Amino acid sequence: GENVEQHPSTLSVQEGDSAVIKCTYSDSASNYFPWYKQELGKGPQLIIDIRSNVGEKKDQRIAVTLNKTAKHFSLHITETQPEDSAVYFCAASDGYGGSQGNLIFGKGTKLSVKP
Amino acid sequence: DTEVTQTPKHLVMGMTNKKSLKCEQHMGHRAMYWYKQKAKKPPELMFVYSYEKLSINESVPSRFSPECPNSSLLNLHLHALQPEDSALYLCASSQVLPGTGGPQYFGPGTRLTVT
């Protein structure tokens, strides 16, 4: 089955700097890769996603890149702000071909943005 | 609107109690999920309903009993839980996209404490 590795587990940056979180996946059949942000005491919030037929996607200060050959994808946050502080999870759909693809999550990255 | 609601927000129960968690979505999604999340860990899939039928049960103990009364509602009935079952229980929903993964939208969760 699918396995998703996420690095780093913790990341501390100064406000205004960029942050990059990287994930690798094992199943070449995976075709959908979302990123979630989870603030303390809240449920995960979908912030951006990418499908396997696209190499890069941007939404304001966040972007996701996908390298299918290397089986890795990354989250890029530019001009970080204190409110970006949270735990970020990457995920991959296991793409087993059923009626829906279940998500396999990475272990999470705790991002701290220092003012 | 991508809102999934969950009640209650917090629940404390004894090991002999019976309680239920509730989840509701009005996005027309036909797949609904229960996840369990322990502190500093990613969500773990427990159950998946697709078109109101249980499609996946990830080897969850029988003290957890899911129910999907209609396409908008999902319940999780709890009975004879153990202290190690204390966790954040998350509900999510998504469209059913044959053969591919898609965005899952999470609720805020129910913080369960078993005493």
PDB file of C-alpha atoms in Angstrom:
ATOM      1  CA  GLY A   1       0.000   0.000   0.000  1.00  0.00           C
ATOM      2  CA  GLU A   2       0.847   3.668  -0.137  1.00  0.00           C
ATOM      3  CA  ASN A   3       3.361   5.190   2.300  1.00  0.00           C
ATOM      4  CA  VAL A   4       3.916   8.939   2.692  1.00  0.00           C
ATOM      5  CA  GLU A   5       7.036  10.398   4.331  1.00  0.00           C
ATOM      6  CA  GLN A   6       7.036  14.056   5.407  1.00  0.00           C
ATOM      7  CA  HIS A   7       9.977  16.288   6.366  1.00  0.00           C
ATOM      8  CA  PRO A   8      10.850  18.169   8.443  1.00  0.00           C
ATOM      9  CA  SER A   9       8.807  17.304  11.524  1.00  0.00           C
ATOM     10  CA  THR A  10       9.334  20.814  12.918  1.00  0.00           C
ATOM     11  CA  LEU A  11      10.195  24.047  11.133  1.00  0.00           C
ATOM     12  CA  SER A  12      10.822  27.459  12.637  1.00  0.00           C
ATOM     13  CA  VAL A  13      11.111  30.563  10.444  1.00  0.00           C
ATOM     14  CA  GLN A  14      11.168  34.326  10.903  1.00  0.00           C
ATOM     15  CA  GLU A  15       8.140  36.279   9.777  1.00  0.00           C
ATOM     16  CA  GLY A  16       8.524  37.194   6.127  1.00  0.00           C
ATOM     17  CA  ASP A  17      10.763  34.241   5.297  1.00  0.00           C
ATOM     18  CA  SER A  18       9.711  31.305   3.115  1.00  0.00           C
ATOM     19  CA  ALA A  19       8.900  27.816   4.386  1.00  0.00           C
ATOM     20  CA  VAL A  20       9.158  24.577   2.443  1.00  0.00           C
ATOM     21  CA  ILE A  21       7.765  21.201   3.510  1.00  0.00           C
ATOM     22  CA  LYS A  22       8.535  18.070   1.495  1.00  0.00           C
ATOM     23  CA  CYS A  23       6.731  14.757   1.097  1.00  0.00           C
ATOM     24  CA  THR A  24       7.548  11.578  -0.770  1.00  0.00           C
ATOM     25  CA  TYR A  25       5.123   8.816  -1.685  1.00  0.00           C
ATOM     26  CA  SER A  26       5.638   5.215  -2.673  1.00  0.00           C
ATOM     27  CA  ASP A  27       2.677   4.228  -4.896  1.00  0.00           C
ATOM     28  CA  SER A  28       3.093   5.417  -8.475  1.00  0.00           C
ATOM     29  CA  ALA A  29      -0.678   4.966  -8.957  1.00  0.00           C
ATOM     30  CA  SER A  30      -1.428   7.829  -6.508  1.00  0.00           C
ATOM     31  CA  ASN A  31      -2.996  10.677  -8.414  1.00  0.00           C
ATOM     32  CA  TYR A  32      -4.184  13.272  -5.906  1.00  0.00           C
ATOM     33  CA  PHE A  33      -2.103  15.183  -3.334  1.00  0.00           C
ATOM     34  CA  PRO A  34      -3.731  17.584  -0.852  1.00  0.00           C
ATOM     35  CA  TRP A  35      -2.175  19.677   1.897  1.00  0.00           C
ATOM     36  CA  TYR A  36      -3.971  20.369   5.156  1.00  0.00           C
ATOM     37  CA  LYS A  37      -3.356  22.977   7.832  1.00  0.00           C
ATOM     38  CA  GLN A  38      -4.431  22.118  11.363  1.00  0.00           C
ATOM     39  CA  GLU A  39      -4.516  24.767  14.064  1.00  0.00           C
ATOM     40  CA  LEU A  40      -4.635  23.835  17.721  1.00  0.00           C
ATOM     41  CA  GLY A  41      -8.033  22.462  18.718  1.00  0.00           C
ATOM     42  CA  LYS A  42      -9.414  22.509  15.148  1.00  0.00           C
ATOM     43  CA  GLY A  43      -9.990  20.061  12.350  1.00  0.00           C
ATOM     44  CA  PRO A  44      -7.642  19.892   9.348  1.00  0.00           C
ATOM     45  CA  GLN A  45      -8.350  22.565   6.739  1.00  0.00           C
ATOM     46  CA  LEU A  46      -7.632  21.889   3.067  1.00  0.00           C
ATOM     47  CA  ILE A  47      -5.337  24.669   1.855  1.00  0.00           C
ATOM     48  CA  ILE A  48      -4.200  23.500  -1.575  1.00  0.00           C
ATOM     49  CA  ASP A  49      -4.166  20.334  -3.639  1.00  0.00           C
ATOM     50  CA  ILE A  50      -2.680  19.051  -6.888  1.00  0.00           C
ATOM     51  CA  ARG A  51      -3.464  16.253  -9.301  1.00  0.00           C
ATOM     52  CA  SER A  52      -0.900  14.091 -11.019  1.00  0.00           C
ATOM     53  CA  ASN A  53      -1.435  15.718 -14.419  1.00  0.00           C
ATOM     54  CA  VAL A  54      -0.207  19.083 -13.100  1.00  0.00           C
ATOM     55  CA  GLY A  55       3.332  20.026 -12.052  1.00  0.00           C
ATOM     56  CA  GLU A  56       2.672  23.164 -10.016  1.00  0.00           C
ATOM     57  CA  LYS A  57      -0.240  25.057  -8.531  1.00  0.00           C
ATOM     58  CA  LYS A  58      -0.299  28.427  -6.758  1.00  0.00           C
ATOM     59  CA  ASP A  59      -2.794  30.201  -4.566  1.00  0.00           C
ATOM     60  CA  GLN A  60      -1.572  33.583  -3.337  1.00  0.00           C
ATOM     61  CA  ARG A  61       1.292  32.899  -0.890  1.00  0.00           C
ATOM     62  CA  ILE A  62       1.133  29.123  -1.090  1.00  0.00           C
ATOM     63  CA  ALA A  63       2.213  26.805  -3.877  1.00  0.00           C
ATOM     64  CA  VAL A  64       2.557  23.078  -4.349  1.00  0.00           C
ATOM     65  CA  THR A  65       4.956  21.356  -6.748  1.00  0.00           C
ATOM     66  CA  LEU A  66       4.802  17.738  -7.860  1.00  0.00           C
ATOM     67  CA  ASN A  67       7.563  15.605  -9.364  1.00  0.00           C
ATOM     68  CA  LYS A  68       5.920  12.367 -10.490  1.00  0.00           C
ATOM     69  CA  THR A  69       9.167  10.789 -11.625  1.00  0.00           C
ATOM     70  CA  ALA A  70      10.796  11.241  -8.237  1.00  0.00           C
ATOM     71  CA  LYS A  71       7.480  10.702  -6.427  1.00  0.00           C
ATOM     72  CA  HIS A  72       7.734  13.771  -4.275  1.00  0.00           C
ATOM     73  CA  PHE A  73       5.698  16.905  -3.742  1.00  0.00           C
ATOM     74  CA  SER A  74       6.341  20.052  -1.746  1.00  0.00           C
ATOM     75  CA  LEU A  75       4.452  22.887  -0.092  1.00  0.00           C
ATOM     76  CA  HIS A  76       5.928  26.366  -0.405  1.00  0.00           C
ATOM     77  CA  ILE A  77       4.734  29.253   1.748  1.00  0.00           C
ATOM     78  CA  THR A  78       6.174  32.685   0.951  1.00  0.00           C
ATOM     79  CA  GLU A  79       6.132  35.822   3.117  1.00  0.00           C
ATOM     80  CA  THR A  80       5.201  33.800   6.180  1.00  0.00           C
ATOM     81  CA  GLN A  81       3.037  35.390   8.857  1.00  0.00           C
ATOM     82  CA  PRO A  82       2.470  34.402  12.511  1.00  0.00           C
ATOM     83  CA  GLU A  83      -0.996  33.108  11.580  1.00  0.00           C
ATOM     84  CA  ASP A  84       0.678  30.515   9.339  1.00  0.00           C
ATOM     85  CA  SER A  85       1.859  28.777  12.535  1.00  0.00           C
ATOM     86  CA  ALA A  86       0.144  25.374  12.628  1.00  0.00           C
ATOM     87  CA  VAL A  87       0.691  21.699  11.873  1.00  0.00           C
ATOM     88  CA  TYR A  88       0.721  20.925   8.163  1.00  0.00           C
ATOM     89  CA  PHE A  89      -0.111  17.464   6.783  1.00  0.00           C
ATOM     90  CA  CYS A  90       0.522  16.230   3.283  1.00  0.00           C
ATOM     91  CA  ALA A  91      -1.489  13.320   1.923  1.00  0.00           C
ATOM     92  CA  ALA A  92      -1.709  11.104  -1.124  1.00  0.00           C
ATOM     93  CA  SER A  93      -4.645   9.248  -2.530  1.00  0.00           C
ATOM     94  CA  ASP A  94      -3.900   5.551  -2.679  1.00  0.00           C
ATOM     95  CA  GLY A  95      -5.642   5.401  -6.039  1.00  0.00           C
ATOM     96  CA  TYR A  96      -6.660   1.785  -5.673  1.00  0.00           C
ATOM     97  CA  GLY A  97      -9.423   2.279  -8.167  1.00  0.00           C
ATOM     98  CA  GLY A  98     -12.405   1.918  -5.914  1.00  0.00           C
ATOM     99  CA  SER A  99     -15.263   4.361  -5.832  1.00  0.00           C
ATOM    100  CA  GLN A 100     -13.048   6.834  -4.008  1.00  0.00           C
ATOM    101  CA  GLY A 101      -9.393   7.044  -3.185  1.00  0.00           C
ATOM    102  CA  ASN A 102      -8.638   7.147   0.511  1.00  0.00           C
ATOM    103  CA  LEU A 103      -6.036   9.561   1.823  1.00  0.00           C
ATOM    104  CA  ILE A 104      -2.742   8.391   3.283  1.00  0.00           C
ATOM    105  CA  PHE A 105      -1.280  11.125   5.501  1.00  0.00           C
ATOM    106  CA  GLY A 106       2.277  12.127   6.275  1.00  0.00           C
ATOM    107  CA  LYS A 107       3.197  12.498   9.949  1.00  0.00           C
ATOM    108  CA  GLY A 108       2.904  16.280   9.931  1.00  0.00           C
ATOM    109  CA  THR A 109       5.160  19.315  10.188  1.00  0.00           C
ATOM    110  CA  LYS A 110       4.800  21.803  13.016  1.00  0.00           C
ATOM    111  CA  LEU A 111       5.519  25.227  11.550  1.00  0.00           C
ATOM    112  CA  SER A 112       6.327  28.111  13.893  1.00  0.00           C
ATOM    113  CA  VAL A 113       6.583  31.632  12.473  1.00  0.00           C
ATOM    114  CA  LYS A 114       8.373  34.011  14.832  1.00  0.00           C
ATOM    115  CA  PRO A 115       7.363  37.696  14.707  1.00  0.00           C
TER     116      PRO A 115
ATOM    117  CA  ASP B   1     -19.825  26.270   1.319  1.00  0.00           C
ATOM    118  CA  THR B   2     -17.476  23.529   2.468  1.00  0.00           C
ATOM    119  CA  GLU B   3     -18.757  23.156   6.013  1.00  0.00           C
ATOM    120  CA  VAL B   4     -18.950  19.932   7.947  1.00  0.00           C
ATOM    121  CA  THR B   5     -20.448  20.265  11.414  1.00  0.00           C
ATOM    122  CA  GLN B   6     -19.889  17.967  14.370  1.00  0.00           C
ATOM    123  CA  THR B   7     -21.560  17.704  17.750  1.00  0.00           C
ATOM    124  CA  PRO B   8     -20.719  17.729  20.544  1.00  0.00           C
ATOM    125  CA  LYS B   9     -17.429  19.682  20.585  1.00  0.00           C
ATOM    126  CA  HIS B  10     -16.343  17.966  23.790  1.00  0.00           C
ATOM    127  CA  LEU B  11     -17.475  14.738  25.422  1.00  0.00           C
ATOM    128  CA  VAL B  12     -16.435  13.095  28.670  1.00  0.00           C
ATOM    129  CA  MET B  13     -17.734   9.595  29.258  1.00  0.00           C
ATOM    130  CA  GLY B  14     -17.180   6.715  31.596  1.00  0.00           C
ATOM    131  CA  MET B  15     -16.221   3.274  30.398  1.00  0.00           C
ATOM    132  CA  THR B  16     -19.745   1.932  30.914  1.00  0.00           C
ATOM    133  CA  ASN B  17     -21.553   4.794  29.151  1.00  0.00           C
ATOM    134  CA  LYS B  18     -23.175   4.810  25.723  1.00  0.00           C
ATOM    135  CA  LYS B  19     -22.889   8.001  23.707  1.00  0.00           C
ATOM    136  CA  SER B  20     -23.078   9.115  20.084  1.00  0.00           C
ATOM    137  CA  LEU B  21     -21.142  11.553  17.952  1.00  0.00           C
ATOM    138  CA  LYS B  22     -22.931  13.332  15.134  1.00  0.00           C
ATOM    139  CA  CYS B  23     -21.761  14.771  11.826  1.00  0.00           C
ATOM    140  CA  GLU B  24     -23.653  16.679   9.145  1.00  0.00           C
ATOM    141  CA  GLN B  25     -22.826  18.078   5.711  1.00  0.00           C
ATOM    142  CA  HIS B  26     -24.978  19.778   3.099  1.00  0.00           C
ATOM    143  CA  MET B  27     -22.544  19.840   0.190  1.00  0.00           C
ATOM    144  CA  GLY B  28     -24.200  16.920  -1.607  1.00  0.00           C
ATOM    145  CA  HIS B  29     -21.164  14.726  -0.929  1.00  0.00           C
ATOM    146  CA  ARG B  30     -21.843  10.997  -1.112  1.00  0.00           C
ATOM    147  CA  ALA B  31     -18.755   9.807   0.764  1.00  0.00           C
ATOM    148  CA  MET B  32     -18.393  10.384   4.509  1.00  0.00           C
ATOM    149  CA  TYR B  33     -15.591   9.367   6.819  1.00  0.00           C
ATOM    150  CA  TRP B  34     -14.754   8.920  10.487  1.00  0.00           C
ATOM    151  CA  TYR B  35     -11.171   9.467  11.573  1.00  0.00           C
ATOM    152  CA  LYS B  36      -9.483   9.201  14.966  1.00  0.00           C
ATOM    153  CA  GLN B  37      -6.628  11.568  15.759  1.00  0.00           C
ATOM    154  CA  LYS B  38      -4.289  11.270  18.722  1.00  0.00           C
ATOM    155  CA  ALA B  39      -2.149  14.187  19.841  1.00  0.00           C
ATOM    156  CA  LYS B  40       0.723  15.048  17.478  1.00  0.00           C
ATOM    157  CA  LYS B  41      -0.326  12.328  15.003  1.00  0.00           C
ATOM    158  CA  PRO B  42      -2.070  12.414  11.628  1.00  0.00           C
ATOM    159  CA  PRO B  43      -5.740  11.391  11.324  1.00  0.00           C
ATOM    160  CA  GLU B  44      -6.298   7.607  11.189  1.00  0.00           C
ATOM    161  CA  LEU B  45      -9.142   6.356   9.020  1.00  0.00           C
ATOM    162  CA  MET B  46     -11.803   4.356  10.871  1.00  0.00           C
ATOM    163  CA  PHE B  47     -14.829   4.073   8.563  1.00  0.00           C
ATOM    164  CA  VAL B  48     -15.874   5.115   5.068  1.00  0.00           C
ATOM    165  CA  TYR B  49     -19.436   5.356   3.823  1.00  0.00           C
ATOM    166  CA  SER B  50     -20.114   5.651   0.118  1.00  0.00           C
ATOM    167  CA  TYR B  51     -23.716   6.259  -0.966  1.00  0.00           C
ATOM    168  CA  GLU B  52     -24.827   5.527   2.604  1.00  0.00           C
ATOM    169  CA  LYS B  53     -23.233   2.074   2.544  1.00  0.00           C
ATOM    170  CA  LEU B  54     -20.263   1.109   4.684  1.00  0.00           C
ATOM    171  CA  SER B  55     -17.455   0.511   2.215  1.00  0.00           C
ATOM    172  CA  ILE B  56     -14.409   0.416   4.452  1.00  0.00           C
ATOM    173  CA  ASN B  57     -13.937  -0.536   8.088  1.00  0.00           C
ATOM    174  CA  GLU B  58     -10.286  -0.269   8.986  1.00  0.00           C
ATOM    175  CA  SER B  59     -10.365  -3.084  11.590  1.00  0.00           C
ATOM    176  CA  VAL B  60     -11.963  -0.877  14.216  1.00  0.00           C
ATOM    177  CA  PRO B  61     -13.088  -2.504  17.509  1.00  0.00           C
ATOM    178  CA  SER B  62     -16.805  -3.235  17.769  1.00  0.00           C
ATOM    179  CA  ARG B  63     -17.188  -0.748  20.634  1.00  0.00           C
ATOM    180  CA  PHE B  64     -17.315   1.834  17.804  1.00  0.00           C
ATOM    181  CA  SER B  65     -20.441   1.487  15.671  1.00  0.00           C
ATOM    182  CA  PRO B  66     -21.033   3.802  12.700  1.00  0.00           C
ATOM    183  CA  GLU B  67     -24.376   4.663  11.181  1.00  0.00           C
ATOM    184  CA  CYS B  68     -25.311   6.664   8.094  1.00  0.00           C
ATOM    185  CA  PRO B  69     -29.064   7.463   8.336  1.00  0.00           C
ATOM    186  CA  ASN B  70     -29.048   9.513   5.112  1.00  0.00           C
ATOM    187  CA  SER B  71     -26.678  11.184   2.678  1.00  0.00           C
ATOM    188  CA  SER B  72     -26.162  14.222   4.935  1.00  0.00           C
ATOM    189  CA  LEU B  73     -25.743  12.583   8.332  1.00  0.00           C
ATOM    190  CA  LEU B  74     -23.159  10.323   9.915  1.00  0.00           C
ATOM    191  CA  ASN B  75     -23.201   9.028  13.475  1.00  0.00           C
ATOM    192  CA  LEU B  76     -20.644   7.188  15.554  1.00  0.00           C
ATOM    193  CA  HIS B  77     -22.099   5.216  18.445  1.00  0.00           C
ATOM    194  CA  LEU B  78     -19.763   4.590  21.360  1.00  0.00           C
ATOM    195  CA  HIS B  79     -20.119   1.858  23.986  1.00  0.00           C
ATOM    196  CA  ALA B  80     -17.789   0.414  26.616  1.00  0.00           C
ATOM    197  CA  LEU B  81     -14.844   2.538  25.533  1.00  0.00           C
ATOM    198  CA  GLN B  82     -11.381   2.346  27.047  1.00  0.00           C
ATOM    199  CA  PRO B  83      -9.236   5.270  28.274  1.00  0.00           C
ATOM    200  CA  GLU B  84      -6.931   4.756  25.255  1.00  0.00           C
ATOM    201  CA  ASP B  85      -9.882   5.661  23.018  1.00  0.00           C
ATOM    202  CA  SER B  86      -9.577   9.259  24.209  1.00  0.00           C
ATOM    203  CA  ALA B  87      -8.794  11.304  21.099  1.00  0.00           C
ATOM    204  CA  LEU B  88     -10.121  13.861  18.643  1.00  0.00           C
ATOM    205  CA  TYR B  89     -12.747  12.247  16.415  1.00  0.00           C
ATOM    206  CA  LEU B  90     -13.009  13.863  13.011  1.00  0.00           C
ATOM    207  CA  CYS B  91     -15.714  13.558  10.407  1.00  0.00           C
ATOM    208  CA  ALA B  92     -15.019  14.351   6.754  1.00  0.00           C
ATOM    209  CA  SER B  93     -16.923  14.271   3.491  1.00  0.00           C
ATOM    210  CA  SER B  94     -16.064  14.253  -0.195  1.00  0.00           C
ATOM    211  CA  GLN B  95     -17.545  13.753  -3.600  1.00  0.00           C
ATOM    212  CA  VAL B  96     -17.302  10.207  -4.937  1.00  0.00           C
ATOM    213  CA  LEU B  97     -14.918  10.300  -7.877  1.00  0.00           C
ATOM    214  CA  PRO B  98     -14.517   6.869  -9.461  1.00  0.00           C
ATOM    215  CA  GLY B  99     -10.915   5.741  -9.631  1.00  0.00           C
ATOM    216  CA  THR B 100      -9.359   8.849  -8.166  1.00  0.00           C
ATOM    217  CA  GLY B 101      -8.970  10.701  -4.932  1.00  0.00           C
ATOM    218  CA  GLY B 102     -10.487  14.088  -4.290  1.00  0.00           C
ATOM    219  CA  PRO B 103     -10.681  16.745  -1.593  1.00  0.00           C
ATOM    220  CA  GLN B 104     -12.014  15.678   1.763  1.00  0.00           C
ATOM    221  CA  TYR B 105     -13.461  18.400   3.963  1.00  0.00           C
ATOM    222  CA  PHE B 106     -13.108  17.943   7.688  1.00  0.00           C
ATOM    223  CA  GLY B 107     -15.306  19.043  10.539  1.00  0.00           C
ATOM    224  CA  PRO B 108     -13.909  20.640  13.706  1.00  0.00           C
ATOM    225  CA  GLY B 109     -13.912  17.342  15.567  1.00  0.00           C
ATOM    226  CA  THR B 110     -15.228  16.041  18.873  1.00  0.00           C
ATOM    227  CA  ARG B 111     -12.686  15.938  21.688  1.00  0.00           C
ATOM    228  CA  LEU B 112     -13.492  12.675  23.534  1.00  0.00           C
ATOM    229  CA  THR B 113     -12.187  11.855  26.986  1.00  0.00           C
ATOM    230  CA  VAL B 114     -12.872   8.404  28.442  1.00  0.00           C
ATOM    231  CA  THR B 115     -12.541   8.213  32.225  1.00  0.00           C
TER     232      THR B 115
END
